[in-house]
């Protein structure tokens, strides 16, 4: 079952704390929307309001155009799965998974069938008689997911479901989530502070800061068209060069830089460029070239992160591991910033 969710001017104040402020977003049916933001930005508060366990101070929540503000949590069909799986310790895996169906008085034969189906889907069929304490963290997480899915929810709310998992399991869970979501056509809202989760999982990303929506779109937009310097830095843009822009030119401490960009920011700007777009060993005739000095070279597994300085500006660039030898710390290098990779942002 798929469902569209509209959050309309959603606001939650806890006394003087403005946890969520005038937040509007459409969560598309059958898609994975990731709500991304730093700690304390209001993500969990938003999720709880949608689940129905927290009442908004103002604003509306609509499921397929119908307000659910006055609908109690159990009737919303929007279960929440937390990073700590919150399974019932005294129940077996299959009884945990079947709990929601038992509450709904689903006949035993149908209940067994649906539980078995769901355990199969999350790969826990062989462990169905174990209690939660006999499962690993990742298995508990999968059991919690199965428990939420077995009731065929209209909307699945996931609060940092990957937070307690090591990198291997994280990858596995991400894949499982996507497989389940695609096969059931579920509408999913997943909360995380980890931009990698967003990159891998999201069809659509909403970035929240201080309770307000700062940008939404597909992941690529956040890399290529960040709405502010804060967004750019959150997504690891790495470089911010102050300057004064007129049309296609920005006057900066690195010289006059030509920009080819749809960004409307003019006047005082911060020009951002991702480290992987900075070119070292620029060739004759390239645009936006200048001399830089290598300050540090840090091994990052798949690449080397080069720290450079030029015109009093610190810059980051990434290069293949094998190229590091030709750029010793202290040496100079000809740098180029391709005009189409520069993205000017308002300076304030
Ligand atoms: P994290 O990623 O750390 O879980 P979050 O983005 O989920 O953070 P929330 O838990 O929604 O953030 O909290 C948003 C703000 O509201 C925080 O400043 C928090 O301290 C505050 N807050 C949350 N719940 C309450 C409450 N019951 N009473 C008072 N303040 C609260």
Short mmCIF file of C-alpha atoms and ligand atoms in Angstrom, two decimals:
data_model
loop_
_atom_site.label_atom_id
_atom_site.label_comp_id
_atom_site.label_asym_id
_atom_site.label_seq_id
_atom_site.Cartn_x
_atom_site.Cartn_y
_atom_site.Cartn_z
CA UNK A 1 0.00 0.00 0.00
CA UNK A 2 1.44 3.37 -0.85
CA UNK A 3 0.46 6.70 0.52
CA UNK A 4 1.43 10.34 0.12
CA UNK A 5 2.12 12.32 3.26
CA UNK A 6 1.94 16.10 3.45
CA UNK A 7 3.48 17.95 6.35
CA UNK A 8 2.03 21.45 6.40
CA UNK A 9 3.62 24.18 8.52
CA UNK A 10 4.39 21.63 11.21
CA UNK A 11 5.60 23.23 14.44
CA UNK A 12 6.54 21.82 17.84
CA UNK A 13 7.61 23.91 20.81
CA UNK A 14 8.66 22.39 24.14
CA UNK A 15 8.34 25.52 26.29
CA UNK A 16 11.08 27.83 25.05
CA UNK A 17 12.65 25.13 22.83
CA UNK A 18 11.52 25.45 19.21
CA UNK A 19 12.21 21.84 18.19
CA UNK A 20 10.39 22.05 14.83
CA UNK A 21 9.43 25.30 13.14
CA UNK A 22 6.98 25.76 10.25
CA UNK A 23 8.13 22.58 8.47
CA UNK A 24 6.42 21.71 5.19
CA UNK A 25 7.29 18.69 3.05
CA UNK A 26 5.60 16.20 0.76
CA UNK A 27 6.63 12.58 1.24
CA UNK A 28 6.03 10.86 -2.09
CA UNK A 29 4.16 7.54 -2.22
CA UNK A 30 6.24 4.42 -2.78
CA UNK A 31 9.51 6.28 -2.36
CA UNK A 32 12.20 6.54 0.29
CA UNK A 33 12.47 10.03 1.71
CA UNK A 34 15.44 10.63 3.98
CA UNK A 35 15.20 13.31 6.65
CA UNK A 36 18.78 14.31 7.22
CA UNK A 37 20.16 16.69 9.82
CA UNK A 38 22.66 17.11 12.65
CA UNK A 39 21.99 16.02 16.22
CA UNK A 40 19.23 18.02 17.90
CA UNK A 41 17.83 19.42 14.63
CA UNK A 42 14.30 18.09 15.27
CA UNK A 43 14.28 14.86 13.24
CA UNK A 44 12.91 12.53 15.93
CA UNK A 45 10.37 15.13 17.02
CA UNK A 46 9.05 15.29 13.44
CA UNK A 47 8.86 11.51 13.18
CA UNK A 48 6.99 11.24 16.48
CA UNK A 49 4.44 13.80 15.32
CA UNK A 50 3.84 11.82 12.13
CA UNK A 51 3.59 8.53 14.07
CA UNK A 52 1.03 10.17 16.36
CA UNK A 53 2.91 9.90 19.65
CA UNK A 54 3.51 13.65 19.91
CA UNK A 55 0.96 16.35 19.20
CA UNK A 56 2.15 19.31 17.11
CA UNK A 57 1.92 22.82 18.56
CA UNK A 58 0.47 23.85 15.18
CA UNK A 59 0.34 22.75 11.55
CA UNK A 60 -1.20 19.75 9.85
CA UNK A 61 -0.25 16.20 8.80
CA UNK A 62 -2.21 14.71 5.88
CA UNK A 63 -2.21 11.10 4.75
CA UNK A 64 -3.53 11.02 1.17
CA UNK A 65 -5.13 14.45 1.67
CA UNK A 66 -6.82 13.57 4.97
CA UNK A 67 -5.72 15.23 8.18
CA UNK A 68 -4.59 12.70 10.80
CA UNK A 69 -3.95 15.23 13.55
CA UNK A 70 -6.79 13.86 15.68
CA UNK A 71 -6.10 10.20 14.84
CA UNK A 72 -4.42 8.25 17.69
CA UNK A 73 -1.13 6.48 16.92
CA UNK A 74 -2.48 2.90 16.55
CA UNK A 75 -4.97 4.04 13.91
CA UNK A 76 -2.42 5.82 11.76
CA UNK A 77 -0.82 2.65 10.37
CA UNK A 78 2.55 4.35 10.52
CA UNK A 79 4.83 2.29 12.77
CA UNK A 80 8.15 3.67 13.90
CA UNK A 81 11.30 1.52 14.05
CA UNK A 82 14.06 2.80 16.32
CA UNK A 83 17.82 2.19 16.22
CA UNK A 84 17.55 0.23 19.47
CA UNK A 85 15.19 -2.42 18.21
CA UNK A 86 12.87 -2.36 21.27
CA UNK A 87 11.80 -5.98 20.93
CA UNK A 88 9.86 -7.71 23.72
CA UNK A 89 12.63 -9.60 25.59
CA UNK A 90 10.44 -12.46 26.82
CA UNK A 91 8.99 -13.27 23.37
CA UNK A 92 10.57 -15.33 20.60
CA UNK A 93 11.45 -13.70 17.30
CA UNK A 94 8.29 -15.04 15.63
CA UNK A 95 6.08 -13.92 18.51
CA UNK A 96 7.67 -10.48 18.39
CA UNK A 97 7.01 -10.28 14.67
CA UNK A 98 3.45 -11.59 15.07
CA UNK A 99 2.61 -9.21 17.92
CA UNK A 100 0.88 -6.56 15.80
CA UNK A 101 -1.26 -9.18 14.06
CA UNK A 102 -2.27 -10.70 17.41
CA UNK A 103 -3.35 -7.22 18.58
CA UNK A 104 -5.44 -6.90 15.43
CA UNK A 105 -6.99 -10.30 16.10
CA UNK A 106 -5.77 -11.75 12.81
CA UNK A 107 -6.76 -15.47 12.67
CA UNK A 108 -3.86 -17.77 13.74
CA UNK A 109 -3.38 -19.51 10.37
CA UNK A 110 -3.14 -16.23 8.48
CA UNK A 111 -0.93 -14.84 11.24
CA UNK A 112 1.53 -17.76 10.94
CA UNK A 113 1.61 -17.43 7.18
CA UNK A 114 2.35 -13.69 7.23
CA UNK A 115 4.95 -14.00 10.00
CA UNK A 116 6.72 -16.80 8.11
CA UNK A 117 6.66 -14.73 4.91
CA UNK A 118 8.14 -11.72 6.67
CA UNK A 119 10.83 -13.75 8.48
CA UNK A 120 11.80 -15.20 5.13
CA UNK A 121 12.04 -11.74 3.62
CA UNK A 122 14.41 -10.44 6.32
CA UNK A 123 16.37 -13.72 6.49
CA UNK A 124 15.43 -14.70 10.04
CA UNK A 125 13.37 -17.80 9.39
CA UNK A 126 15.97 -20.14 10.88
CA UNK A 127 16.23 -18.04 14.04
CA UNK A 128 12.48 -17.71 14.61
CA UNK A 129 12.39 -19.52 17.97
CA UNK A 130 15.19 -17.49 19.56
CA UNK A 131 14.65 -14.68 22.04
CA UNK A 132 16.01 -11.18 21.23
CA UNK A 133 18.98 -11.54 23.61
CA UNK A 134 20.13 -14.52 21.51
CA UNK A 135 20.36 -12.35 18.39
CA UNK A 136 23.10 -10.04 17.15
CA UNK A 137 22.40 -6.29 16.85
CA UNK A 138 21.81 -6.58 13.12
CA UNK A 139 19.45 -9.54 13.54
CA UNK A 140 17.49 -7.63 16.21
CA UNK A 141 17.23 -4.74 13.80
CA UNK A 142 15.87 -7.05 11.10
CA UNK A 143 13.36 -8.53 13.55
CA UNK A 144 12.17 -5.01 14.44
CA UNK A 145 11.79 -4.24 10.75
CA UNK A 146 9.81 -7.46 10.16
CA UNK A 147 7.55 -6.63 13.12
CA UNK A 148 6.76 -3.23 11.64
CA UNK A 149 6.22 -4.57 8.11
CA UNK A 150 4.03 -7.55 8.94
CA UNK A 151 0.98 -5.34 9.53
CA UNK A 152 1.30 -3.89 5.98
CA UNK A 153 1.73 -0.31 7.16
CA UNK A 154 0.72 2.64 4.99
CA UNK A 155 3.90 4.41 5.97
CA UNK A 156 7.11 3.15 7.56
CA UNK A 157 8.97 5.54 9.87
CA UNK A 158 12.58 4.62 10.58
CA UNK A 159 14.58 6.47 13.23
CA UNK A 160 18.31 5.93 12.64
CA UNK A 161 17.73 2.21 11.89
CA UNK A 162 21.38 1.75 10.97
CA UNK A 163 22.95 3.67 13.84
CA UNK A 164 24.17 0.76 15.95
CA UNK A 165 25.47 -1.42 13.14
CA UNK A 166 29.07 -1.92 12.05
CA UNK A 167 29.94 -0.92 8.45
CA UNK A 168 29.34 -4.39 6.93
CA UNK A 169 25.96 -4.80 8.58
CA UNK A 170 25.07 -1.23 7.70
CA UNK A 171 25.55 -2.05 4.03
CA UNK A 172 23.52 -5.24 4.39
CA UNK A 173 20.66 -3.48 6.18
CA UNK A 174 20.59 -0.70 3.60
CA UNK A 175 20.22 -3.30 0.87
CA UNK A 176 17.58 -5.21 2.78
CA UNK A 177 15.62 -2.03 3.41
CA UNK A 178 15.67 -1.13 -0.25
CA UNK A 179 14.72 -4.66 -1.35
CA UNK A 180 11.77 -4.75 1.05
CA UNK A 181 10.71 -1.22 0.21
CA UNK A 182 10.78 -1.87 -3.54
CA UNK A 183 9.02 -5.24 -3.33
CA UNK A 184 6.21 -3.85 -1.14
CA UNK A 185 6.11 -0.41 -2.79
CA UNK A 186 6.23 1.14 0.67
CA UNK A 187 6.30 4.82 1.50
CA UNK A 188 9.28 5.26 3.81
CA UNK A 189 10.54 8.17 5.84
CA UNK A 190 13.98 7.47 7.27
CA UNK A 191 15.75 9.73 9.74
CA UNK A 192 19.53 9.89 9.88
CA UNK A 193 22.40 12.26 10.61
CA UNK A 194 24.62 10.27 8.24
CA UNK A 195 24.83 11.68 4.72
CA UNK A 196 26.11 8.36 3.40
CA UNK A 197 22.80 6.71 4.36
CA UNK A 198 21.06 9.43 2.39
CA UNK A 199 23.33 8.97 -0.62
CA UNK A 200 22.75 5.23 -0.79
CA UNK A 201 19.10 4.94 0.16
CA UNK A 202 17.22 8.12 -0.64
CA UNK A 203 14.97 8.82 -3.58
CA UNK A 204 14.43 12.23 -2.04
CA UNK A 205 16.31 14.08 0.72
CA UNK A 206 15.03 16.74 3.12
CA UNK A 207 17.73 18.53 5.09
CA UNK A 208 16.68 19.95 8.45
CA UNK A 209 18.59 22.41 10.61
CA UNK A 210 17.33 23.97 13.84
CA UNK A 211 13.85 22.58 13.21
CA UNK A 212 13.50 24.14 9.75
CA UNK A 213 13.76 22.68 6.26
CA UNK A 214 16.86 24.11 4.58
CA UNK A 215 16.83 22.21 1.28
CA UNK A 216 15.08 19.27 -0.37
CA UNK A 217 15.74 17.40 -3.58
CA UNK A 218 17.61 14.45 -5.02
CA UNK A 219 21.00 13.72 -3.45
CA UNK A 220 22.90 15.14 -6.41
CA UNK A 221 21.38 18.58 -5.88
CA UNK A 222 23.02 18.81 -2.47
CA UNK A 223 26.43 18.19 -4.01
CA UNK A 224 26.04 20.21 -7.15
CA UNK A 225 23.59 22.95 -6.17
CA UNK A 226 23.77 23.46 -2.39
CA UNK A 227 21.42 26.18 -1.18
CA UNK A 228 23.83 27.67 1.34
CA UNK A 229 27.39 27.44 2.62
CA UNK A 230 26.10 25.37 5.55
CA UNK A 231 24.53 22.81 3.20
CA UNK A 232 27.70 22.69 1.11
CA UNK A 233 29.84 22.04 4.19
CA UNK A 234 27.38 19.45 5.56
CA UNK A 235 27.86 17.53 2.32
CA UNK A 236 31.64 17.85 2.52
CA UNK A 237 32.12 20.54 -0.11
CA UNK A 238 35.46 21.25 1.54
CA UNK A 239 36.27 24.54 -0.17
CA UNK A 240 34.74 27.96 0.32
CA UNK A 241 36.42 30.87 -1.44
CA UNK A 242 35.21 34.39 -0.57
CA UNK A 243 34.74 36.80 -3.46
CA UNK A 244 32.74 39.43 -5.25
CA UNK A 245 30.69 38.19 -8.19
CA UNK A 246 29.60 40.13 -11.26
CA UNK A 247 27.91 38.01 -13.93
CA UNK A 248 30.32 35.20 -14.84
CA UNK A 249 33.31 36.45 -12.92
CA UNK A 250 34.26 36.36 -9.25
CA UNK A 251 37.11 38.47 -7.86
CA UNK A 252 38.82 36.37 -5.17
CA UNK A 253 42.16 36.22 -3.29
CA UNK A 254 43.09 33.56 -5.88
CA UNK A 255 42.55 36.02 -8.72
CA UNK A 256 39.62 36.52 -11.08
CA UNK A 257 37.74 33.25 -11.45
CA UNK A 258 35.44 32.57 -14.37
CA UNK A 259 32.25 30.75 -13.33
CA UNK A 260 29.71 28.91 -15.46
CA UNK A 261 26.89 28.39 -13.00
CA UNK A 262 23.13 28.75 -12.74
CA UNK A 263 23.47 29.89 -9.14
CA UNK A 264 21.75 33.28 -8.83
CA UNK A 265 24.07 34.51 -6.03
CA UNK A 266 25.67 37.86 -6.99
CA UNK A 267 27.75 40.43 -5.09
CA UNK A 268 29.42 39.10 -1.95
CA UNK A 269 29.65 35.32 -2.41
CA UNK A 270 31.40 32.21 -1.17
CA UNK A 271 32.43 30.08 -4.11
CA UNK A 272 32.38 26.37 -3.40
CA UNK A 273 34.07 23.57 -5.28
CA UNK A 274 34.26 19.93 -4.23
CA UNK A 275 37.75 18.54 -3.47
CA UNK A 276 37.37 15.94 -6.24
CA UNK A 277 36.79 18.71 -8.80
CA UNK A 278 39.99 20.63 -8.02
CA UNK A 279 42.61 19.92 -10.69
CA UNK A 280 46.29 19.62 -9.79
CA UNK A 281 49.04 19.93 -12.44
CA UNK A 282 46.98 22.26 -14.58
CA UNK A 283 47.99 22.44 -18.21
CA UNK A 284 48.59 25.47 -20.42
CA UNK A 285 45.39 27.17 -21.50
CA UNK A 286 43.24 25.89 -18.65
CA UNK A 287 40.94 28.46 -17.02
CA UNK A 288 41.24 29.65 -13.41
CA UNK A 289 44.80 28.50 -12.75
CA UNK A 290 47.12 29.64 -9.96
CA UNK A 291 50.11 28.48 -7.95
CA UNK A 292 49.45 26.60 -4.70
CA UNK A 293 51.64 25.00 -2.03
CA UNK A 294 51.10 21.51 -0.61
CA UNK A 295 50.59 21.71 3.16
CA UNK A 296 49.62 18.10 3.90
CA UNK A 297 48.76 14.84 2.14
CA UNK A 298 46.41 12.51 4.05
CA UNK A 299 45.87 8.89 3.06
CA UNK A 300 42.13 8.15 2.98
CA UNK A 301 42.06 4.58 1.69
CA UNK A 302 40.59 5.10 -1.76
CA UNK A 303 42.33 8.45 -2.39
CA UNK A 304 44.72 11.05 -0.99
CA UNK A 305 43.30 14.25 0.47
CA UNK A 306 45.68 17.08 -0.37
CA UNK A 307 45.63 20.23 1.75
CA UNK A 308 46.85 23.25 -0.18
CA UNK A 309 47.28 26.93 0.43
CA UNK A 310 47.12 29.67 -2.18
CA UNK A 311 46.63 33.44 -1.81
CA UNK A 312 45.96 32.97 1.91
CA UNK A 313 43.13 30.51 1.16
CA UNK A 314 43.11 26.88 2.34
CA UNK A 315 41.98 24.41 -0.28
CA UNK A 316 41.31 20.66 -0.35
CA UNK A 317 41.80 18.42 -3.36
CA UNK A 318 41.64 14.68 -3.81
CA UNK A 319 44.03 12.72 -6.01
CA UNK A 320 44.54 9.02 -6.76
CA UNK A 321 46.74 7.22 -4.23
CA UNK A 322 49.42 6.57 -6.88
CA UNK A 323 49.82 10.29 -7.68
CA UNK A 324 50.85 11.27 -4.15
CA UNK A 325 54.59 10.84 -4.73
CA UNK A 326 54.72 13.69 -7.24
CA UNK A 327 53.24 16.13 -4.68
CA UNK A 328 55.54 16.22 -1.65
CA UNK A 329 54.57 18.37 1.30
CA UNK A 330 56.11 21.84 0.79
CA UNK A 331 56.21 21.59 -3.02
CA UNK A 332 54.34 23.94 -5.31
CA UNK A 333 51.67 22.84 -7.75
CA UNK A 334 49.72 24.48 -10.55
CA UNK A 335 46.04 24.35 -9.55
CA UNK A 336 42.98 24.80 -11.79
CA UNK A 337 39.36 25.31 -10.75
CA UNK A 338 37.12 24.34 -13.71
CA UNK A 339 34.56 27.15 -14.25
CA UNK A 340 31.63 24.72 -14.53
CA UNK A 341 32.50 23.14 -11.18
CA UNK A 342 32.33 26.39 -9.23
CA UNK A 343 29.10 27.15 -7.37
CA UNK A 344 28.73 30.65 -5.86
CA UNK A 345 26.63 30.93 -2.69
CA UNK A 346 25.37 34.03 -0.87
CA UNK A 347 28.10 35.09 1.60
CA UNK A 348 25.73 35.68 4.55
P1 LIG B 1 19.36 13.33 17.40
O1 LIG B 1 19.91 13.11 16.01
O2 LIG B 1 20.44 13.70 18.39
O3 LIG B 1 18.46 12.23 17.88
P2 LIG B 1 17.11 14.99 16.56
O4 LIG B 1 17.42 15.73 15.31
O5 LIG B 1 16.30 13.77 16.47
O6 LIG B 1 18.46 14.69 17.35
P3 LIG B 1 15.13 15.90 18.44
O7 LIG B 1 15.27 14.73 19.35
O8 LIG B 1 13.93 15.97 17.60
O9 LIG B 1 16.42 16.05 17.54
O10 LIG B 1 15.21 17.21 19.34
C1 LIG B 1 15.08 18.53 18.80
C2 LIG B 1 15.22 19.55 19.92
O11 LIG B 1 14.09 19.46 20.79
C3 LIG B 1 16.44 19.35 20.78
O12 LIG B 1 16.93 20.63 21.15
C4 LIG B 1 15.91 18.61 21.99
O13 LIG B 1 16.69 18.88 23.13
C5 LIG B 1 14.52 19.19 22.11
N1 LIG B 1 13.55 18.25 22.71
C6 LIG B 1 13.17 17.04 22.22
N2 LIG B 1 12.24 16.44 22.99
C7 LIG B 1 12.03 17.30 24.03
C8 LIG B 1 11.17 17.28 25.19
N3 LIG B 1 10.35 16.25 25.41
N4 LIG B 1 11.24 18.33 26.02
C9 LIG B 1 12.04 19.39 25.78
N5 LIG B 1 12.87 19.47 24.70
C10 LIG B 1 12.87 18.46 23.85
#
